[in-house]
Every structure is written in C-alpha cells, then in structure tokens.
mmCIF file of C-alpha atoms and ligand atoms in Angstrom:
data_model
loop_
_atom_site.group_PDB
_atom_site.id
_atom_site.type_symbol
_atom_site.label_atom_id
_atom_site.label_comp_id
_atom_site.label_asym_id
_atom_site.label_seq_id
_atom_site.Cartn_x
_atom_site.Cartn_y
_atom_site.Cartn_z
ATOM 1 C CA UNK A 1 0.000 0.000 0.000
ATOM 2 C CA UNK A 2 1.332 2.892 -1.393
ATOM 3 C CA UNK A 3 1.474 6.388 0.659
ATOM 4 C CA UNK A 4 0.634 10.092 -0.848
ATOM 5 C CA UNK A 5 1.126 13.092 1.850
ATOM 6 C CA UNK A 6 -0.563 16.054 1.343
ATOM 7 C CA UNK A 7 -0.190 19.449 2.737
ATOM 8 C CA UNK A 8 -2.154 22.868 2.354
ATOM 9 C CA UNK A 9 -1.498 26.392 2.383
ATOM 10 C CA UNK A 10 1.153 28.536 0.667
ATOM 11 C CA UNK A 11 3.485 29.328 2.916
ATOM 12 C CA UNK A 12 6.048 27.059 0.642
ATOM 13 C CA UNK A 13 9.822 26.488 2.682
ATOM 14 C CA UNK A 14 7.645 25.908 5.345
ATOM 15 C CA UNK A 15 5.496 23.602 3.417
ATOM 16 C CA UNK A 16 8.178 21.640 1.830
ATOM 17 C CA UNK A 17 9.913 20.998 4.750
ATOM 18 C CA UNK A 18 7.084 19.873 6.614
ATOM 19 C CA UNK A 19 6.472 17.156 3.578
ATOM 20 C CA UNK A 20 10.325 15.919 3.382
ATOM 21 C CA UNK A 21 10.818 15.468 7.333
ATOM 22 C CA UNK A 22 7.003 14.187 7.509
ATOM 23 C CA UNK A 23 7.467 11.913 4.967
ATOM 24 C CA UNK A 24 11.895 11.168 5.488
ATOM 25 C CA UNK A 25 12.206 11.489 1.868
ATOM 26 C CA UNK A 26 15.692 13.326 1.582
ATOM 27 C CA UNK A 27 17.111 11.687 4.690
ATOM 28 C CA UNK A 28 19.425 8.737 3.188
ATOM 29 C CA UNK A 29 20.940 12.154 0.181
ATOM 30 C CA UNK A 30 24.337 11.991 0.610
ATOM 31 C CA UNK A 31 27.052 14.730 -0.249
ATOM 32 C CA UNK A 32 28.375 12.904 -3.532
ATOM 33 C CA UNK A 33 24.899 12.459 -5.004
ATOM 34 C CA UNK A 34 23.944 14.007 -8.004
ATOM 35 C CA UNK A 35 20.316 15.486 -8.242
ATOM 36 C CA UNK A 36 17.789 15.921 -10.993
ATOM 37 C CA UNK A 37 15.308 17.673 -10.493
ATOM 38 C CA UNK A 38 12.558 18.081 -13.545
ATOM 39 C CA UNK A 39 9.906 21.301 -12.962
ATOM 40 C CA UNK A 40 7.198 21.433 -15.692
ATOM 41 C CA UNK A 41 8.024 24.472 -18.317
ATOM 42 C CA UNK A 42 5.963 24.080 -20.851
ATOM 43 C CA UNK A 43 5.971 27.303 -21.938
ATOM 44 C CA UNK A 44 8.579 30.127 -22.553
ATOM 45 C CA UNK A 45 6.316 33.435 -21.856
ATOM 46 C CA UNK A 46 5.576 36.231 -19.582
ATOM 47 C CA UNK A 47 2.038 34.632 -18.816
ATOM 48 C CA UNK A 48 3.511 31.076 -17.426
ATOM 49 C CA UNK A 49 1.906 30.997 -13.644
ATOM 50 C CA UNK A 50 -0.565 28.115 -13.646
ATOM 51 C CA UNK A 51 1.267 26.616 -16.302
ATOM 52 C CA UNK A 52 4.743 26.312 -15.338
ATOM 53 C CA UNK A 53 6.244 24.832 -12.128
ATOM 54 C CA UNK A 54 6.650 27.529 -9.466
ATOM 55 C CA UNK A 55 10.539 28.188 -8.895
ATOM 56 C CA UNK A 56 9.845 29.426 -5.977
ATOM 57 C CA UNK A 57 8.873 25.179 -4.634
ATOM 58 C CA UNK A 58 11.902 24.115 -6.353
ATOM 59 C CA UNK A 59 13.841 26.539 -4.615
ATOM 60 C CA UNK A 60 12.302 25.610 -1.192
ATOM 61 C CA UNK A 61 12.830 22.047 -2.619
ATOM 62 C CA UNK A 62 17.104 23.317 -3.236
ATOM 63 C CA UNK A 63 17.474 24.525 0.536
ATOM 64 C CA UNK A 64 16.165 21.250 1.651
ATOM 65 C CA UNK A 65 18.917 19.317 -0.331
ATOM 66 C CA UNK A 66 21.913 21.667 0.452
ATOM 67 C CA UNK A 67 21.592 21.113 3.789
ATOM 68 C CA UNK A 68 22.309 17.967 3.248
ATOM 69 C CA UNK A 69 25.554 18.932 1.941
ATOM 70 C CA UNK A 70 24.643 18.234 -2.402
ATOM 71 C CA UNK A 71 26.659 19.696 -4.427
ATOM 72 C CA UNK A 72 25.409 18.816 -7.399
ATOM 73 C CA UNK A 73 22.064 20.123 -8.622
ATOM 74 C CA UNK A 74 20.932 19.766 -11.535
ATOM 75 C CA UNK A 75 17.278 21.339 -13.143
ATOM 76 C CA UNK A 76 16.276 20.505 -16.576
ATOM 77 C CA UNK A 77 13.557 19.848 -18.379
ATOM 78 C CA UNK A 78 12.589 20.255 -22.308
ATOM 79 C CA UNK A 79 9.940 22.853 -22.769
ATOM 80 C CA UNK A 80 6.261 22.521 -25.567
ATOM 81 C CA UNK A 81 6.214 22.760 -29.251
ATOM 82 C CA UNK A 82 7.003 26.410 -30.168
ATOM 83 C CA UNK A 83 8.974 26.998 -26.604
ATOM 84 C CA UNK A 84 12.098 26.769 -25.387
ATOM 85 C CA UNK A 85 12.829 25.778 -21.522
ATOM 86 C CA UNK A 86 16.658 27.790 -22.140
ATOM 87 C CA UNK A 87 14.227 30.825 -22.003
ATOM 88 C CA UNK A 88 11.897 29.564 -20.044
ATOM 89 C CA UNK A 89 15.041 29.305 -16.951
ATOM 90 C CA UNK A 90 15.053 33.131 -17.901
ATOM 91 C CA UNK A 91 11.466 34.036 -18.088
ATOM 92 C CA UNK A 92 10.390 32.219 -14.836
ATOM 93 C CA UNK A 93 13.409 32.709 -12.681
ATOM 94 C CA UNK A 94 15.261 29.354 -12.518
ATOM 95 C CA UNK A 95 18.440 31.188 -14.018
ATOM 96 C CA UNK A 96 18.681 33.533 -11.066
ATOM 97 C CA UNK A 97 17.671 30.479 -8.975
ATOM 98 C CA UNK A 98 20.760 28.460 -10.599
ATOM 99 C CA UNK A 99 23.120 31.604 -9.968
ATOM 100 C CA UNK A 100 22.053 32.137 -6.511
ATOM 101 C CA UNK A 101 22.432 28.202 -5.335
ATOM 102 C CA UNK A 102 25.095 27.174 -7.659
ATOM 103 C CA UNK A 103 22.987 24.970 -9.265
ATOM 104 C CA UNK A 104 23.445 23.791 -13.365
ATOM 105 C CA UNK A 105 20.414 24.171 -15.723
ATOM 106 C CA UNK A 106 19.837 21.889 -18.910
ATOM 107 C CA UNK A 107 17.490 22.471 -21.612
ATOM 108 C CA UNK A 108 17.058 19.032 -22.155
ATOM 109 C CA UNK A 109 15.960 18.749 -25.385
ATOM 110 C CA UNK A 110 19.920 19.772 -25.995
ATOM 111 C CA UNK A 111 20.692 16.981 -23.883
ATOM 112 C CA UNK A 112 22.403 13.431 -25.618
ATOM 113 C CA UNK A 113 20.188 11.048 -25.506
ATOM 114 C CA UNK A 114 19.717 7.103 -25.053
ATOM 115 C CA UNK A 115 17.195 4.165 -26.100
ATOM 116 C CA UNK A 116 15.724 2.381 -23.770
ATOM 117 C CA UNK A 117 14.040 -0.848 -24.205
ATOM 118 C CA UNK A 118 10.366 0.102 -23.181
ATOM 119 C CA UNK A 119 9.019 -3.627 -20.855
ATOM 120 C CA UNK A 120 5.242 -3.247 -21.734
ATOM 121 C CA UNK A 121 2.856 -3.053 -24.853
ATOM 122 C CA UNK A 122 2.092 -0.177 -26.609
ATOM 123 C CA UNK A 123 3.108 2.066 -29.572
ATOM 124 C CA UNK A 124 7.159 2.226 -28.687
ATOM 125 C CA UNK A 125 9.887 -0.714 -28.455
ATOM 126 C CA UNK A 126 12.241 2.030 -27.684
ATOM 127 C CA UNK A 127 11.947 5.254 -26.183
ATOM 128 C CA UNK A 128 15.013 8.009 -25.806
ATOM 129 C CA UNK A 129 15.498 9.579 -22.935
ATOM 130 C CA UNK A 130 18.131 12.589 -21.664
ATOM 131 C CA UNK A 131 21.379 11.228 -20.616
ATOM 132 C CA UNK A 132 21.466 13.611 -17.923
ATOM 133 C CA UNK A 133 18.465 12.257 -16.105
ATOM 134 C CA UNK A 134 19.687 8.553 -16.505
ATOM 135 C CA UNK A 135 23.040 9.011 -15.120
ATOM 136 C CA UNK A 136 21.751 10.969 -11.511
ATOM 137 C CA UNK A 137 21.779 8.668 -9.021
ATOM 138 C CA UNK A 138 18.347 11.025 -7.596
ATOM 139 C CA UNK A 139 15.747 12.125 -10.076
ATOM 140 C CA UNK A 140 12.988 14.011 -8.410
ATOM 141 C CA UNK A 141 10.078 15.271 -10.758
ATOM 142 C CA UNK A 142 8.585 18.313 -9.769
ATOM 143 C CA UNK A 143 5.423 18.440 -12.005
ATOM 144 C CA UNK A 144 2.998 21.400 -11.786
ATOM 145 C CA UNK A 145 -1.354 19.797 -10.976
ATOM 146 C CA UNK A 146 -3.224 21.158 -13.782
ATOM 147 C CA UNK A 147 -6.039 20.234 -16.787
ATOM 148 C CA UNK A 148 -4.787 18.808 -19.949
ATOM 149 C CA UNK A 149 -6.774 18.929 -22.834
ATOM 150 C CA UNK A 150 -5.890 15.581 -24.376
ATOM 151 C CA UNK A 151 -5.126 13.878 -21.092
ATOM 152 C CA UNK A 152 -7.616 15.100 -18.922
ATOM 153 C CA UNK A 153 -5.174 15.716 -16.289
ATOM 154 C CA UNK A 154 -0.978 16.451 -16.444
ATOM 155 C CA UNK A 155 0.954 15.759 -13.169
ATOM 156 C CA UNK A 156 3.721 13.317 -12.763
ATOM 157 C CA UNK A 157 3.496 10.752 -15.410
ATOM 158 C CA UNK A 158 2.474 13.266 -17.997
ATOM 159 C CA UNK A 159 5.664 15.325 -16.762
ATOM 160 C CA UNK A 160 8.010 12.817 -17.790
ATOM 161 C CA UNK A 161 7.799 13.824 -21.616
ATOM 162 C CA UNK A 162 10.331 16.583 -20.789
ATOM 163 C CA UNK A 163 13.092 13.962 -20.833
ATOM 164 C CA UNK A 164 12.730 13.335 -24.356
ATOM 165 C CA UNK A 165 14.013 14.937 -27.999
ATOM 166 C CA UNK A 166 11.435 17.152 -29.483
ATOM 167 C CA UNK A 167 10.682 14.465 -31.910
ATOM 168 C CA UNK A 168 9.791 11.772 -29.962
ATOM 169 C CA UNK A 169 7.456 14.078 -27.744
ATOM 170 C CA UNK A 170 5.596 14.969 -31.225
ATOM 171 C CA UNK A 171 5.204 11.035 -32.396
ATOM 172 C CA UNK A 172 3.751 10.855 -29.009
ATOM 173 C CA UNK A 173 0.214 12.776 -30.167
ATOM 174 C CA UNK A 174 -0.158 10.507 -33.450
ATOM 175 C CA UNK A 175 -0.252 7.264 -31.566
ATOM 176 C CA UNK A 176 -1.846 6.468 -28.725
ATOM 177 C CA UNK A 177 -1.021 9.044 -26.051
ATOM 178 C CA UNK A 178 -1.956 7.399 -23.310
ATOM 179 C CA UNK A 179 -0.477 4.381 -23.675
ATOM 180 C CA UNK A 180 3.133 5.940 -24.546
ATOM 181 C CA UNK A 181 3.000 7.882 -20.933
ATOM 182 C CA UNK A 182 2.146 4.150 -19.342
ATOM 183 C CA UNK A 183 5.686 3.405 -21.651
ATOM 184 C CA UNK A 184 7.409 6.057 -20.497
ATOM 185 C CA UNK A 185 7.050 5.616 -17.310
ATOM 186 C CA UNK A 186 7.640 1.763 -17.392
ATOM 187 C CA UNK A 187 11.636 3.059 -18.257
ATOM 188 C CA UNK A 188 11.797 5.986 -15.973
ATOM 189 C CA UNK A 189 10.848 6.116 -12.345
ATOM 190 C CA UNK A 190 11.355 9.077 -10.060
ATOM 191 C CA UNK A 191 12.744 8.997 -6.366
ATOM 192 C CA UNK A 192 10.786 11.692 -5.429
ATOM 193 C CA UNK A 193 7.460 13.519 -6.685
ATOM 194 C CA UNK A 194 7.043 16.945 -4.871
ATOM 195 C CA UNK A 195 3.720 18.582 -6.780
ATOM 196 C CA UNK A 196 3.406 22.107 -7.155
ATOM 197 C CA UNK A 197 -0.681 22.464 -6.269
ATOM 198 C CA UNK A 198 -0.414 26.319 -5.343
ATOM 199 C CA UNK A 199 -1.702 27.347 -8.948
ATOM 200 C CA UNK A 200 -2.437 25.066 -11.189
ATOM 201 C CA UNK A 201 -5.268 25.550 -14.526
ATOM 202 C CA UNK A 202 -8.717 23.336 -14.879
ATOM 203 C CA UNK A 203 -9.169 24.287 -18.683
ATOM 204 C CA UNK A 204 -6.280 23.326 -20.347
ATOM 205 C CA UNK A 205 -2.733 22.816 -19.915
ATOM 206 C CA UNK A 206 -1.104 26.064 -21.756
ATOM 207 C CA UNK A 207 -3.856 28.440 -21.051
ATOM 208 C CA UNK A 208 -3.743 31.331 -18.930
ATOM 209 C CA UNK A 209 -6.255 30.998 -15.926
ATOM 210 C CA UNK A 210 -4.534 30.432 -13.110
ATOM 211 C CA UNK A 211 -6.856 28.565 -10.085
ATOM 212 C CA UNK A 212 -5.425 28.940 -6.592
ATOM 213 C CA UNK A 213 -5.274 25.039 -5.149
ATOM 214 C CA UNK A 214 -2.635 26.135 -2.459
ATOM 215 C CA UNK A 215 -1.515 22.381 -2.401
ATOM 216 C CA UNK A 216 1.603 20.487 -2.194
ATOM 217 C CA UNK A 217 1.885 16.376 -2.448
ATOM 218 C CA UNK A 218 4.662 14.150 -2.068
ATOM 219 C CA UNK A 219 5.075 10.861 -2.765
ATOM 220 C CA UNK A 220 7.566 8.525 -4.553
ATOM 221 C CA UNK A 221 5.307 6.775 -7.058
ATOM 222 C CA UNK A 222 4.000 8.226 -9.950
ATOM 223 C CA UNK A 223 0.289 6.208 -10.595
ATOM 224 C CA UNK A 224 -0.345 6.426 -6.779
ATOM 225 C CA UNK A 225 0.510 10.337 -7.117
ATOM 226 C CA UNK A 226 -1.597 11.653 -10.125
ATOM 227 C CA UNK A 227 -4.165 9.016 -9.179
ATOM 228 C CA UNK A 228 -4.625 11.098 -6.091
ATOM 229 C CA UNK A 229 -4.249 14.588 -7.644
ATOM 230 C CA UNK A 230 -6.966 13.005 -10.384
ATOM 231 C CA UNK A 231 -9.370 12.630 -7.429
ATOM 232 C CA UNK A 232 -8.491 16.381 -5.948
ATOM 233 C CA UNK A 233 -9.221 17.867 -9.351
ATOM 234 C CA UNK A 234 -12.426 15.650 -9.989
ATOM 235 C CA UNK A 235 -11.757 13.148 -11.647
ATOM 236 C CA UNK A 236 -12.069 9.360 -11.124
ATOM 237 C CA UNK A 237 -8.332 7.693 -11.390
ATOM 238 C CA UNK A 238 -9.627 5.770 -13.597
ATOM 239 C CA UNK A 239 -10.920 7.866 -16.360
ATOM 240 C CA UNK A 240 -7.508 9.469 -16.675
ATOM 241 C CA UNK A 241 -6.269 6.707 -19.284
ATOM 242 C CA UNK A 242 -2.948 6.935 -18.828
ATOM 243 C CA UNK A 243 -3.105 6.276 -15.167
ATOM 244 C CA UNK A 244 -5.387 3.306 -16.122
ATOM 245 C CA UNK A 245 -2.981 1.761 -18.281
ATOM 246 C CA UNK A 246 -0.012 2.548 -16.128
ATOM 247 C CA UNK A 247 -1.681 0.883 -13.147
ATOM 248 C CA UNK A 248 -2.752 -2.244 -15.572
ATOM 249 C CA UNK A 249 1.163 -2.549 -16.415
ATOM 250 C CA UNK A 250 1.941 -2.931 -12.908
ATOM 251 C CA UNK A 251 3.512 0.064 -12.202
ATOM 252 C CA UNK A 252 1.404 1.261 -9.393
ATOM 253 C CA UNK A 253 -2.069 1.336 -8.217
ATOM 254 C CA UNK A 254 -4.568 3.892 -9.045
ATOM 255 C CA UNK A 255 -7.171 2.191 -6.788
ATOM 256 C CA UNK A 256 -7.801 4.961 -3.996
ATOM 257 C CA UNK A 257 -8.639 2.042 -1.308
ATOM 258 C CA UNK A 258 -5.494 0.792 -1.436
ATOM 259 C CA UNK A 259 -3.204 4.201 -1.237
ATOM 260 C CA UNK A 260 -2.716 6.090 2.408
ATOM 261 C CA UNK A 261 -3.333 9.617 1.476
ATOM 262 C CA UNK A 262 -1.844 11.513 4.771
ATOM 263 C CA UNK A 263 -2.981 15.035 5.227
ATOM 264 C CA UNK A 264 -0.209 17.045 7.603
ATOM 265 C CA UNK A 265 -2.916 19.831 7.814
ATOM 266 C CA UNK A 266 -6.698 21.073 6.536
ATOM 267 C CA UNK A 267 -7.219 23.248 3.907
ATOM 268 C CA UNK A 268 -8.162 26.836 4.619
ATOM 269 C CA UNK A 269 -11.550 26.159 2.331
ATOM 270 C CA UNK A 270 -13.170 23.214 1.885
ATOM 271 C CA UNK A 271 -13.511 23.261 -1.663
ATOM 272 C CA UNK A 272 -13.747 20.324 -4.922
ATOM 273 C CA UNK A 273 -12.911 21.034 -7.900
ATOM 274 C CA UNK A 274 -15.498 20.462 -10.787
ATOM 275 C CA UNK A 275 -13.444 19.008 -14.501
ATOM 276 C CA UNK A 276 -15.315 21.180 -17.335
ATOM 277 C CA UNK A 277 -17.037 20.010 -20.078
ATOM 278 C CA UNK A 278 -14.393 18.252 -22.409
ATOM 279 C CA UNK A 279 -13.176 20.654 -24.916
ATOM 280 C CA UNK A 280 -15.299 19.395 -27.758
ATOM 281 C CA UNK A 281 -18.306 19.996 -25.790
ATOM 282 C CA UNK A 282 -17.813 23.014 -24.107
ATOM 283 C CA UNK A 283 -18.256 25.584 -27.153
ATOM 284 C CA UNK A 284 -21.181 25.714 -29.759
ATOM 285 C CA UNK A 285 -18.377 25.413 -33.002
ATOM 286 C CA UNK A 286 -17.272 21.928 -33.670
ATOM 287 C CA UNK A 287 -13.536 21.102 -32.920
ATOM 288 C CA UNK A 288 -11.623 18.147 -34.492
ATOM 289 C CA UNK A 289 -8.215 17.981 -32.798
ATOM 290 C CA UNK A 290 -6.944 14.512 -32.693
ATOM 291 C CA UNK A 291 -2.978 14.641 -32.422
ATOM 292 C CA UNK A 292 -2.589 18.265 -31.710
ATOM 293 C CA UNK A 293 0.736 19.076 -29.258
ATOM 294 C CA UNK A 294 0.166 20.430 -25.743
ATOM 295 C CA UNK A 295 0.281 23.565 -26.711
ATOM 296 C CA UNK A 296 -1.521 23.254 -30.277
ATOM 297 C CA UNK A 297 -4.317 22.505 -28.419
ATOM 298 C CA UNK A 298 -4.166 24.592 -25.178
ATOM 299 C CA UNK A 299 -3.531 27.541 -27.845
ATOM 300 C CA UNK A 300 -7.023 27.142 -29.711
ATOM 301 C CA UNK A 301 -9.034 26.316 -26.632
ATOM 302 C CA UNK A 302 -7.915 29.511 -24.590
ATOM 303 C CA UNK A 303 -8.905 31.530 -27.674
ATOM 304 C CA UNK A 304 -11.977 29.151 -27.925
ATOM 305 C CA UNK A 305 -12.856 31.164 -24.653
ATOM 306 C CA UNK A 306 -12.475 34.530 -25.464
ATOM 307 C CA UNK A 307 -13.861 34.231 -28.921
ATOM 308 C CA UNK A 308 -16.958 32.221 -26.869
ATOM 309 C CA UNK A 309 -16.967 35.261 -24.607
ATOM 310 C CA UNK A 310 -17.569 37.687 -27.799
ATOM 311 C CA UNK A 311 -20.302 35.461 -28.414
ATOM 312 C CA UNK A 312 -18.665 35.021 -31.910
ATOM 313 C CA UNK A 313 -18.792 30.937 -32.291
ATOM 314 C CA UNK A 314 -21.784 29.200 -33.805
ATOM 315 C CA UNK A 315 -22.357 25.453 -34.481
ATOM 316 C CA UNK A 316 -22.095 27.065 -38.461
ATOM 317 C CA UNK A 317 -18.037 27.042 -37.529
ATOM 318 C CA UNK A 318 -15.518 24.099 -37.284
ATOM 319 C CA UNK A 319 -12.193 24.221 -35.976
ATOM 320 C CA UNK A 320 -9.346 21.374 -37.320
ATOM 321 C CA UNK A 321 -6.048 21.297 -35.810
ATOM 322 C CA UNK A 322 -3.881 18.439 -34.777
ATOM 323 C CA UNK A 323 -1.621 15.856 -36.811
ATOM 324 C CA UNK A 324 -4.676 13.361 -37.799
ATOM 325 C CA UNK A 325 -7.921 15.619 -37.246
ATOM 326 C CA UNK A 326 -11.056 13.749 -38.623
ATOM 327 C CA UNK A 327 -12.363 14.976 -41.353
ATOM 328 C CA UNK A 328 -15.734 16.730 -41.997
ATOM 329 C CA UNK A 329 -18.332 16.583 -44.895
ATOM 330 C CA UNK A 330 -20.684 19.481 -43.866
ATOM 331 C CA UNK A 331 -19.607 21.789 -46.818
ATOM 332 C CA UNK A 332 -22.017 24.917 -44.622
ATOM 333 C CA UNK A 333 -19.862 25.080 -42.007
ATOM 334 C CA UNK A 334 -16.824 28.072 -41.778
ATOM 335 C CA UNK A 335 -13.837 26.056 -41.537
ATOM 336 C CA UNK A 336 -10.604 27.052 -39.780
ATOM 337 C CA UNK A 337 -7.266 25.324 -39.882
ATOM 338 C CA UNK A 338 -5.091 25.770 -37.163
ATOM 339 C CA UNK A 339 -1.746 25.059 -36.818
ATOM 340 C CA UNK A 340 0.676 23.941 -39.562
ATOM 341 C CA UNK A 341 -0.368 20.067 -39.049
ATOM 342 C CA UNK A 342 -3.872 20.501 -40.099
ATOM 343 C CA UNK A 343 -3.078 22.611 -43.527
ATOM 344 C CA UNK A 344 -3.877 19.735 -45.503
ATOM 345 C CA UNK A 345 -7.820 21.435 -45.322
ATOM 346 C CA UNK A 346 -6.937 23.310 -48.341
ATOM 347 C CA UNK A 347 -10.580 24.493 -48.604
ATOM 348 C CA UNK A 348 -10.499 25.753 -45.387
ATOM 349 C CA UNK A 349 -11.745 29.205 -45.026
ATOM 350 C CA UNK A 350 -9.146 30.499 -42.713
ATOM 351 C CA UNK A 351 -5.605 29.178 -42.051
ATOM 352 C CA UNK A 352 -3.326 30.109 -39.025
ATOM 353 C CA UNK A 353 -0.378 27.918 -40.293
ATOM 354 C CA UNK A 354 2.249 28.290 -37.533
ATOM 355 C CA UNK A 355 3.763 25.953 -35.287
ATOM 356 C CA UNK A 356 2.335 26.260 -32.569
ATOM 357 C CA UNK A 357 -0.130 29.182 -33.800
ATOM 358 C CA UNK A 358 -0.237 31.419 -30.099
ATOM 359 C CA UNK A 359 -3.679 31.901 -28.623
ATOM 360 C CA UNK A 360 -3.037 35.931 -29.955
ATOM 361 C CA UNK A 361 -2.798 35.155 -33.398
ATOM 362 C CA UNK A 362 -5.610 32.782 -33.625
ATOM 363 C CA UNK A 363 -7.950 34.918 -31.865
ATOM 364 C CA UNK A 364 -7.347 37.947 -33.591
ATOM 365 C CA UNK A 365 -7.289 35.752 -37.557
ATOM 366 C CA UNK A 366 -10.627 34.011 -36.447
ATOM 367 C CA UNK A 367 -12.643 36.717 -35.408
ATOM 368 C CA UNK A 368 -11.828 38.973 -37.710
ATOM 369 C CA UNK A 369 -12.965 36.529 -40.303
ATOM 370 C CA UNK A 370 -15.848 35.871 -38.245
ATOM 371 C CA UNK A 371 -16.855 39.790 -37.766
ATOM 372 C CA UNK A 372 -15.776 40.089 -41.970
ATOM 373 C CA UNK A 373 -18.522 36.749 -42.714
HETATM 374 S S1 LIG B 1 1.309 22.499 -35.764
HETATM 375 FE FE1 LIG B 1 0.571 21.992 -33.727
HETATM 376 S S2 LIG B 1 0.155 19.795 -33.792
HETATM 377 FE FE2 LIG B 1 1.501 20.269 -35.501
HETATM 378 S S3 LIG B 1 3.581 19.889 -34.711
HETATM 379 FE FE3 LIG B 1 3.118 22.101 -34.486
HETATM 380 S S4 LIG B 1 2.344 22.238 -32.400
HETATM 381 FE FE4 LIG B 1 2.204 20.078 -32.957
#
C-alpha cells in the first residue's frame, strides 16, 4: 500500500519541509549524489503561472537538499512545441535560482540522448530519454497539478515527456497518447514527486487561468501520485487513461482504497474542484483535434474562450487542428485550420499555419474573419 502526503497552504519552505521530514524522503541524500530535479516548463512566456512549475517550490525544494551537503544540482527539463525551456530558466526565474544556489540548468531537449528498451505493450519498443536524467543517481520530478486537454489531467506521469528529444514528444500525439506515458514511465521512475498544487489551470494545460489550489503532495510513485491529484481535481483515477494503463502494467495502483493519502494539515476552504465540459463539448463550433501538441491545443481552446466570450462561435463554424484531425463533410460550415499540421484542409476558409499558432494570433485571424462573414 502505497502512501501520498498532502499538505495545504502557501506558505512554501515551510510547506516543503514539513512534507520531506514528515514523509523522510531526503534523509538517506548523501554529499556525492547528483540530483535531478525536472519542474514542468511548458511554456517560454511572460504569462507562465498556472502553467509552469513555481521556482519558488523548487527553490524551497534546493534549501532542503543543500543542507544535506549536495553539491550537485541539476534542473532541466525540455519545454512545448514552439517553446524553449533555455528561455523559459530566464522568463520564470530558474536562471537567477541556478546563480544564486550554484545549481546547473539543462534544456534538455539539448541533452544526448539514449534508447531504452520500453518492458510493456504499446506504440514504442524504444523510447530516448536525456542522458542527464539517466546518469543521476536522484531524479525528483517536480510536475505542476493542472487540466490537460488531451489527457484530462498532467501531473507526474504526464511530466516525464520533458526527458525526451522534441521528436519523440511529437510522435507521441499521433499514436496512442496514453499508452506511450504508461511506456514512459515503465523506463523511468522518479525517487521523489514533490507537486506544485499552489496554482495550477482546470481548462487546459497552456492556457492562462490560473486557479489557486494552495496544495503540495509528495510521494515517490508516480500512478499512486496523479491518481490522487486526479481525485483532488475531480476526476475518477480511472478515467484518466494513462493512469489506467499505467496501473494495468503494474507500475502502481490507481485504486484509492489501497493508497494512504496523509494530510499534515486542513485546507483553509473546503472546496472540490469540478473538470469542465471536455473541450469538444464546451463551445457551440465543432472542434476536431486529434494529435494536436500540448500547446496546439491549449492555444485554440484559450482563444476558444475569449472568442466564446464575444459570443462570436456558432455550431455554423468548425475548428481542425492536430496531426490526424477527422475529417468533416458538412460543406455549410466556416472552416478554420489551425496550426501547420492541419493545412492539408486546403478548402479551409481560414488558415493560421504556424507551429504552434499562439492563442493571440488565432484569436485575432478568427474573429476577424468571423466579424468580416
Ligand atoms: S502544428 Fe501543432 S500539432 Fe503540428 S507539430 Fe506544431 S504544435 Fe504540434
């Protein structure tokens, strides 16, 4: 029986101290180890807060190791389609984090990179994975709780596509998705999981509505972790797929019977969290998105809500993006392409070709041709 601690609040030293002495989690580091530790930077912009890990819980997460004498700290992590996580270390603050603590940063899609042998079925014999985060001796994944649009839910298993080249994180969205995060994880196991829960999103993974959660949970598997922060974010373990498949390849158990979930406080609020309608179902315009990136998708949907908000979408509209979007034969509809992908629609009445488009430039093409129809 697997155990998840949980704590509340945001003061976050505090906090993270509180989780690594309640649960003894650092207390065999020794001086000689060498430390991974993977945030979630998906994106590389101003607007990254409910998106990004928090630097300010790895940091917390940084004081807790030096004291035990570590010299050698490593962050990395590869950022989204379009981004780049050597400006993301900028944008969000790891850099002066790094300069401050000593600490080295990787972009690890720069990274060399090995095959592994995947153990279980699915799309990949072989996956590749950063040499960096192979040859620590203590990888801890820092992931950030938050909505994916694909996924349902990111947290700790989805965060593990950071370790990967750019190419392999792409093939990821043609096959099945959620059976290549069961994969991954079957050839990459953390030591640690420390989540960031102080803001995470509930509408999509790249968008830019922050929801404060003021949560933190700890744990050291990765199915027994999300499976819990599926629950907090109202979901059934279960209907997240790739926690389903990772717990049906043995590598954990998503069952909530079975996992000791130890609160070291209460929450200020006593609040749930209610999923939203999935994306195709939450605006009046059809969407057909199958195999669009993270932030492909998280791009249309947050301009999905502000072109909703106008009032400007009609069931008369439909949306393709993605790298295998099904197909439509309604020749009435206004048809928009999004993303370079999905240009294959040449009788598509609007295109925003780029790769990824931003939520910007797809708001501002589509409603002008909206407001011009
Ligand atoms: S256009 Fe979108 S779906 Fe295609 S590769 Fe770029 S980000 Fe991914």
């Amino acid at each position: 029986m697997g155990t998840v601690t949980l704590i509340y609040g945001n003061e976050i030293q505090t906090m993270v101290q509180r989780l690594t002495v309640a649960t003894g989690a650092l207390a065999s580091l020794h001086p000689d180890d060498t430390v991974v530790i993977k945030p979630n930077l998906l994106v590389s912009r101003r607007e990254w807060v409910g998106v990004n890990t928090d630097p300010r819980v790895v940091e917390a997460l940084v004081k807790v190791i030096k004291e035990k004498g570590v010299r050698r700290i490593t962050i990395g992590d590869g950022s989204g389609m379009g981004y780049s996580a050597t400006k993301a270390f900028q944008i969000c603050g790891y850099t002066d984090l790094a300069q401050r603590y000593g600490l080295r940063l990787v972009d690890l899609e720069r990274d060399r990179f090995v095959k592994q042998r995947v153990p279980i079925d699915g799309p990949f014999k072989t996956l590749e994975v950063a040499q960096t985060v192979l040859e620590c001796n203590v990888f801890i994944n820092v992931p950030l709780m938050k909505a994916h649009s694909a996924a349902l839910i990111t947290c700790s298993l989805k965060n593990l596509k950071g370790v990967m080249p750019r190419e392999m994180k792409t093939a990821f969205h043609r096959v099945d998705l959620h059976r290549a995060i069961a994969q991954l994880a079957s050839v990459l196991s953390p030591d640690l999981i420390l989540v960031d829960g102080l803001q995470g999103n509930l509408s999509s993974e790249s968008g830019h509505n922050p929801v404060a959660m003021e949560t933190m949970l700890m744990g050291t598997n990765p199915v027994e972790v999300d499976s819990v922060v599926a629950d907090m974010l109202g979901y059934a373990p279960r209907a997240i797929r790739h926690i389903a498949h990772s717990a049906d390849a043995g590598l954990g158990t998503c069952d909530l019977g079975q996992i000791t979930i130890r609160a070291l406080n209460r929450p200020s609020r006593d609040e749930r969290f209610v999923p939203p309608p999935h994306y195709t179902k939450r605006f009046p315009c059809s969407i057909s998105a199958e195999g669009a990136c993270c932030t492909c998708l998280g791009n249309l949907i947050f301009a999905l809500e502000r072109l909703h908000e106008k009032g400007l979408l009609s069931k008369e509209q439909h949306f393709f993006a993605g790298q295998k979007p099904s197909t439509s034969s309604n020749s009435k509809e206004m048809r928009f392409v999004i993303g370079q992908c999905a240009v294959k629609y040449e009788n598509a009445d609007v295109i925003v070709d780029n790769c990824p488009p931003t939520a910007n430039t797809i708001y501002r093409r589509v409603a002008s041709a909206i407001r011009r129809d």
